[in-house]
């Protein structure tokens, strides 16, 4: 532990906020000169993504009094990151973003400990995410946001009146940017809308009808997508297109150019080809800074209560003038992800494998290849092979028996679902209720607090 | 541009293009005070590749600087803050020329006003009112853009000060395409005639561009409605029904697009009020001292009144629409040809005006004129009052409106309180709330001063919430990193808009509200 007097001087400005009382503060704010240190001892923050937002977030959180931070990112550093991802230098190209970002921040902000995780978010066990008090998302894809959101929502439990149990709420702060625009939001599963409740906020990705690409191209993008989606597989049978291979990109560009010439269409460039094929979102340092700062401040407010929190969705638009708007969205009470869970009635004789089949056909769920977990116990795992083999014998056993004979309970299924024609990982909470039990038992022991999952906010 | 720069700046070149990047690389920026607000603003600009930066700060690094400024570390303690921040910023981008001046901004403003005249833009952070007013005068005199940024506890502000900022490429997100369906020119009408709407071939029928569909149907409508296009709601509905009646199949995408775009036929044949204001501005009476922008506006005015018959030059671009490739490409060429011919007329007028005012007729490039024509409908002008004018005579009616509007009340209160803080500092030589044992006294002192500011602003009898006065003292003049990063971020975004001459900068004072994030722009 460092000299606390000196540290106090160092954190003077933030300590004013944490040690002095105010009347416009969050619920449960207990100002004290020790509050920063207390937060430091209990608060663990996970930053998801170490890119444009992630670099800023790590800096902002480290300088907001969070000494224990983890960061997860599967990507490596590219030259085109350097116009905004200020923790990286030219000589870092090719290295892990999470590792370099963690190292740089620790070098500059003494006393801060950042643990990098150089892997996919799906590679971590679900319980890895339960170790954090707050999860801050700096991502650029809907799929990744959706996955983390569903993971955070699996920790949420409801009491017998379907009210969320406060200790099980895993707070999330999410940021996103595109050019001069961005958003920041606070998600308290069960209290405020989760990512899935307001999925309509994200417009679907532009897709061109295949017949336009094949028969009536009009724009340079049509020519590029023809080369990318149709011509590539015609010519390179079986060889997958790799957007990160410059030779592949060059080939698509050349073909697109040929097609454009054939149809008299102007405007195909190499840069546009990359933009269309990789769906590049323009990004600048200033917008990432604005949005990350908002997210970090909200994270500080959530753990300390030192001010009110954003309720619950802020947008920033600097294209024409500067416009900041806050919208207070409402939860979907029957949300598949943050609600109490989709109710599924089962016969007591239903086996685990029949149950998995039901999930794939259930019109609201359509989850394929599910792995099933009940109260922290793996009932069936699709992978890795060793776990699959271990849990395989369960498949032909009745689910009712595997769940310890309870009349109803919550169960988690993780598998693949199709969104926008793309397969994505998903996690669903289900409420299983058994039919055909002897009278009286169905009324007993409804949802009880899950023992495996410790309350996370003290 | 070198290949490596192209790759490095790829994600921003997609926003402001090589021209915007060139403007950034030519810009020289001066930062006053390099606390976290200023350092963060400059960091974002250095990453983007501005030409040069000059960091001005007269202080040495103290312990508390390490708690809110990422550019400083343990090794910086007791050293010049400007030197340390400058060294870190240089690390971020070696293409940027980074310099520092170890001097207090206040001293430079007082003693060396000429210092500022060589910069494109001055970013003044954490500056108190008295120095700021002097700096504003200096910058206006030497035509240097001024950007003001201030972080204070959970609040802060960003504002711009300069005489006039003119934008050709304002790049608004939602703007109706310039299709001229209400008044097609002869070549466009001619082309529409070559396609028969009663075409029996279903492939051609469902691939007739909606522009052609609408021109045909509008003509039919005009013939049966005394030469008038649909204007009332009922007429617009009937017009849509008429489009529907031409469909062979309910799935014809081009007809769906025609119905969706049918309102474009009814757009009044007149220029927007914004453009009207611009072409009637007094600056349109150009002379040899006029900027290229205003010379172009003078030419535009003549064009609209003559060849344009009430319309600006055609933009020339055609949005994508369901169509056979050959129809679409032909249509595109017709729009381009008309835009080029309008541009030639404009060019001729520009050259004539230049000659008239005694300038070299070729002193404005063809590409500039072309770009101007393409954006003629979107021209934007921003003018800012001197800061002193706003402070001494703010718009009382606007202030009153903000004070009573719940959405604005925090922001306008912070605006008043930030001014009160500066008066407090002038009286007591320290920020309110820096000492724990004097907080209660400071609260009543600040409150009294704030009432004075309200009175001076013409709001006699108005009061501020005690809770906010209390908050202001609670902050103790602190610069919270996350707030500084936000304010610095906004400042850098505005700097980019001012330097590239693209997009539209902030029009008033943005007051940050870190309590519930309902920040507002105040136009006073």
mmCIF file of N, CA and C in Angstrom, chain B residues 200-257:
data_model
loop_
_atom_site.group_PDB
_atom_site.id
_atom_site.type_symbol
_atom_site.label_atom_id
_atom_site.label_comp_id
_atom_site.label_asym_id
_atom_site.label_seq_id
_atom_site.Cartn_x
_atom_site.Cartn_y
_atom_site.Cartn_z
ATOM 1 N N UNK B 200 -45.277 -3.597 -71.363
ATOM 2 C CA UNK B 200 -45.837 -4.903 -71.033
ATOM 3 C C UNK B 200 -44.774 -5.833 -70.421
ATOM 4 N N UNK B 201 -43.551 -5.646 -70.841
ATOM 5 C CA UNK B 201 -42.480 -6.522 -70.311
ATOM 6 C C UNK B 201 -42.331 -6.280 -68.805
ATOM 7 N N UNK B 202 -42.662 -7.288 -67.989
ATOM 8 C CA UNK B 202 -42.637 -7.073 -66.529
ATOM 9 C C UNK B 202 -41.247 -6.727 -66.003
ATOM 10 N N UNK B 203 -40.198 -7.230 -66.661
ATOM 11 C CA UNK B 203 -38.833 -6.926 -66.209
ATOM 12 C C UNK B 203 -38.555 -5.431 -66.343
ATOM 13 N N UNK B 204 -38.938 -4.879 -67.497
ATOM 14 C CA UNK B 204 -38.721 -3.438 -67.696
ATOM 15 C C UNK B 204 -39.633 -2.646 -66.764
ATOM 16 N N UNK B 205 -40.867 -3.093 -66.636
ATOM 17 C CA UNK B 205 -41.833 -2.377 -65.803
ATOM 18 C C UNK B 205 -41.365 -2.259 -64.365
ATOM 19 N N UNK B 206 -40.836 -3.338 -63.851
ATOM 20 C CA UNK B 206 -40.428 -3.256 -62.447
ATOM 21 C C UNK B 206 -39.003 -2.733 -62.268
ATOM 22 N N UNK B 207 -38.373 -2.395 -63.388
ATOM 23 C CA UNK B 207 -37.046 -1.791 -63.299
ATOM 24 C C UNK B 207 -37.006 -0.398 -63.912
ATOM 25 N N UNK B 208 -38.172 0.249 -63.951
ATOM 26 C CA UNK B 208 -38.207 1.642 -64.401
ATOM 27 C C UNK B 208 -37.943 2.518 -63.181
ATOM 28 N N UNK B 209 -36.889 3.348 -63.217
ATOM 29 C CA UNK B 209 -36.542 4.102 -62.016
ATOM 30 C C UNK B 209 -37.687 4.996 -61.542
ATOM 31 N N UNK B 210 -37.819 5.118 -60.236
ATOM 32 C CA UNK B 210 -38.965 5.874 -59.710
ATOM 33 C C UNK B 210 -38.973 7.338 -60.156
ATOM 34 N N UNK B 211 -37.799 7.875 -60.460
ATOM 35 C CA UNK B 211 -37.727 9.245 -60.952
ATOM 36 C C UNK B 211 -38.553 9.364 -62.244
ATOM 37 N N UNK B 212 -38.402 8.377 -63.113
ATOM 38 C CA UNK B 212 -39.142 8.373 -64.373
ATOM 39 C C UNK B 212 -40.630 8.173 -64.097
ATOM 40 N N UNK B 213 -40.943 7.252 -63.190
ATOM 41 C CA UNK B 213 -42.344 6.982 -62.851
ATOM 42 C C UNK B 213 -43.003 8.279 -62.361
ATOM 43 N N UNK B 214 -42.336 8.979 -61.445
ATOM 44 C CA UNK B 214 -42.925 10.185 -60.865
ATOM 45 C C UNK B 214 -43.075 11.308 -61.887
ATOM 46 N N UNK B 215 -42.111 11.436 -62.805
ATOM 47 C CA UNK B 215 -42.221 12.495 -63.821
ATOM 48 C C UNK B 215 -43.440 12.244 -64.706
ATOM 49 N N UNK B 216 -43.609 10.983 -65.112
ATOM 50 C CA UNK B 216 -44.764 10.626 -65.941
ATOM 51 C C UNK B 216 -46.072 10.918 -65.228
ATOM 52 N N UNK B 217 -46.166 10.421 -63.991
ATOM 53 C CA UNK B 217 -47.445 10.513 -63.290
ATOM 54 C C UNK B 217 -47.742 11.964 -62.901
ATOM 55 N N UNK B 218 -46.677 12.720 -62.556
ATOM 56 C CA UNK B 218 -46.885 14.132 -62.228
ATOM 57 C C UNK B 218 -47.423 14.881 -63.449
ATOM 58 N N UNK B 219 -46.910 14.526 -64.608
ATOM 59 C CA UNK B 219 -47.361 15.180 -65.840
ATOM 60 C C UNK B 219 -48.841 14.892 -66.075
ATOM 61 N N UNK B 220 -49.196 13.607 -65.883
ATOM 62 C CA UNK B 220 -50.593 13.197 -66.035
ATOM 63 C C UNK B 220 -51.478 13.988 -65.076
ATOM 64 N N UNK B 221 -51.002 14.081 -63.828
ATOM 65 C CA UNK B 221 -51.760 14.773 -62.781
ATOM 66 C C UNK B 221 -51.971 16.249 -63.157
ATOM 67 N N UNK B 222 -50.892 16.892 -63.589
ATOM 68 C CA UNK B 222 -50.947 18.312 -63.947
ATOM 69 C C UNK B 222 -51.974 18.544 -65.053
ATOM 70 N N UNK B 223 -51.984 17.616 -66.025
ATOM 71 C CA UNK B 223 -52.925 17.748 -67.146
ATOM 72 C C UNK B 223 -54.377 17.755 -66.677
ATOM 73 N N UNK B 224 -54.660 17.007 -65.611
ATOM 74 C CA UNK B 224 -56.053 16.899 -65.161
ATOM 75 C C UNK B 224 -56.353 17.813 -63.972
ATOM 76 N N UNK B 225 -55.367 18.586 -63.522
ATOM 77 C CA UNK B 225 -55.597 19.444 -62.351
ATOM 78 C C UNK B 225 -55.224 20.896 -62.629
ATOM 79 N N UNK B 226 -55.547 21.355 -63.807
ATOM 80 C CA UNK B 226 -55.351 22.770 -64.139
ATOM 81 C C UNK B 226 -53.914 23.232 -64.021
ATOM 82 N N UNK B 227 -52.987 22.335 -64.349
ATOM 83 C CA UNK B 227 -51.567 22.718 -64.355
ATOM 84 C C UNK B 227 -50.910 22.748 -62.992
ATOM 85 N N UNK B 228 -51.623 22.241 -61.945
ATOM 86 C CA UNK B 228 -51.047 22.276 -60.592
ATOM 87 C C UNK B 228 -50.628 20.888 -60.108
ATOM 88 N N UNK B 229 -49.581 20.881 -59.326
ATOM 89 C CA UNK B 229 -49.136 19.614 -58.713
ATOM 90 C C UNK B 229 -49.914 19.398 -57.408
ATOM 91 N N UNK B 230 -49.944 18.166 -56.887
ATOM 92 C CA UNK B 230 -50.687 17.938 -55.639
ATOM 93 C C UNK B 230 -50.118 18.759 -54.487
ATOM 94 N N UNK B 231 -50.983 19.403 -53.731
ATOM 95 C CA UNK B 231 -50.518 20.171 -52.579
ATOM 96 C C UNK B 231 -51.226 19.775 -51.272
ATOM 97 N N UNK B 232 -52.523 19.605 -51.325
ATOM 98 C CA UNK B 232 -53.243 19.279 -50.086
ATOM 99 C C UNK B 232 -53.012 17.815 -49.716
ATOM 100 N N UNK B 233 -53.362 17.496 -48.480
ATOM 101 C CA UNK B 233 -53.201 16.114 -48.016
ATOM 102 C C UNK B 233 -53.999 15.140 -48.874
ATOM 103 N N UNK B 234 -55.256 15.578 -49.177
ATOM 104 C CA UNK B 234 -56.142 14.733 -49.967
ATOM 105 C C UNK B 234 -55.532 14.509 -51.347
ATOM 106 N N UNK B 235 -55.024 15.592 -51.956
ATOM 107 C CA UNK B 235 -54.437 15.476 -53.304
ATOM 108 C C UNK B 235 -53.215 14.570 -53.286
ATOM 109 N N UNK B 236 -52.410 14.709 -52.214
ATOM 110 C CA UNK B 236 -51.210 13.874 -52.125
ATOM 111 C C UNK B 236 -51.589 12.398 -52.014
ATOM 112 N N UNK B 237 -52.668 12.144 -51.297
ATOM 113 C CA UNK B 237 -53.136 10.750 -51.145
ATOM 114 C C UNK B 237 -53.621 10.226 -52.502
ATOM 115 N N UNK B 238 -54.395 11.074 -53.207
ATOM 116 C CA UNK B 238 -54.906 10.674 -54.527
ATOM 117 C C UNK B 238 -53.745 10.446 -55.498
ATOM 118 N N UNK B 239 -52.706 11.253 -55.347
ATOM 119 C CA UNK B 239 -51.532 11.111 -56.212
ATOM 120 C C UNK B 239 -50.876 9.747 -55.976
ATOM 121 N N UNK B 240 -50.798 9.372 -54.709
ATOM 122 C CA UNK B 240 -50.225 8.062 -54.374
ATOM 123 C C UNK B 240 -51.087 6.935 -54.963
ATOM 124 N N UNK B 241 -52.426 7.126 -54.889
ATOM 125 C CA UNK B 241 -53.325 6.117 -55.451
ATOM 126 C C UNK B 241 -53.115 5.979 -56.953
ATOM 127 N N UNK B 242 -52.860 7.124 -57.569
ATOM 128 C CA UNK B 242 -52.622 7.106 -59.013
ATOM 129 C C UNK B 242 -51.344 6.313 -59.331
ATOM 130 N N UNK B 243 -50.334 6.460 -58.483
ATOM 131 C CA UNK B 243 -49.093 5.687 -58.683
ATOM 132 C C UNK B 243 -49.408 4.201 -58.546
ATOM 133 N N UNK B 244 -50.137 3.890 -57.465
ATOM 134 C CA UNK B 244 -50.498 2.496 -57.196
ATOM 135 C C UNK B 244 -51.225 1.865 -58.378
ATOM 136 N N UNK B 245 -52.088 2.670 -59.006
ATOM 137 C CA UNK B 245 -52.894 2.158 -60.127
ATOM 138 C C UNK B 245 -52.026 1.729 -61.307
ATOM 139 N N UNK B 246 -50.788 2.213 -61.339
ATOM 140 C CA UNK B 246 -49.893 1.828 -62.437
ATOM 141 C C UNK B 246 -49.104 0.563 -62.154
ATOM 142 N N UNK B 247 -49.245 0.032 -60.954
ATOM 143 C CA UNK B 247 -48.452 -1.163 -60.609
ATOM 144 C C UNK B 247 -49.030 -2.389 -61.292
ATOM 145 N N UNK B 248 -48.139 -3.273 -61.742
ATOM 146 C CA UNK B 248 -48.589 -4.536 -62.326
ATOM 147 C C UNK B 248 -48.704 -5.579 -61.231
ATOM 148 N N UNK B 249 -47.981 -5.361 -60.160
ATOM 149 C CA UNK B 249 -47.823 -6.371 -59.122
ATOM 150 C C UNK B 249 -47.538 -5.596 -57.824
ATOM 151 N N UNK B 250 -48.070 -6.051 -56.695
ATOM 152 C CA UNK B 250 -47.862 -5.281 -55.458
ATOM 153 C C UNK B 250 -46.421 -5.336 -54.950
ATOM 154 N N UNK B 251 -45.608 -6.213 -55.552
ATOM 155 C CA UNK B 251 -44.229 -6.337 -55.071
ATOM 156 C C UNK B 251 -43.222 -5.505 -55.857
ATOM 157 N N UNK B 252 -43.702 -4.639 -56.731
ATOM 158 C CA UNK B 252 -42.749 -3.876 -57.544
ATOM 159 C C UNK B 252 -42.047 -2.818 -56.698
ATOM 160 N N UNK B 253 -40.768 -3.083 -56.417
ATOM 161 C CA UNK B 253 -39.998 -2.207 -55.528
ATOM 162 C C UNK B 253 -39.933 -0.775 -56.038
ATOM 163 N N UNK B 254 -39.779 -0.623 -57.360
ATOM 164 C CA UNK B 254 -39.642 0.730 -57.907
ATOM 165 C C UNK B 254 -40.902 1.551 -57.666
ATOM 166 N N UNK B 255 -42.060 0.913 -57.734
ATOM 167 C CA UNK B 255 -43.304 1.648 -57.479
ATOM 168 C C UNK B 255 -43.455 1.962 -55.997
ATOM 169 N N UNK B 256 -42.992 1.041 -55.159
ATOM 170 C CA UNK B 256 -43.007 1.336 -53.717
ATOM 171 C C UNK B 256 -42.124 2.557 -53.432
ATOM 172 N N UNK B 257 -40.968 2.587 -54.087
ATOM 173 C CA UNK B 257 -40.070 3.744 -53.914
ATOM 174 C C UNK B 257 -40.738 5.017 -54.419
#
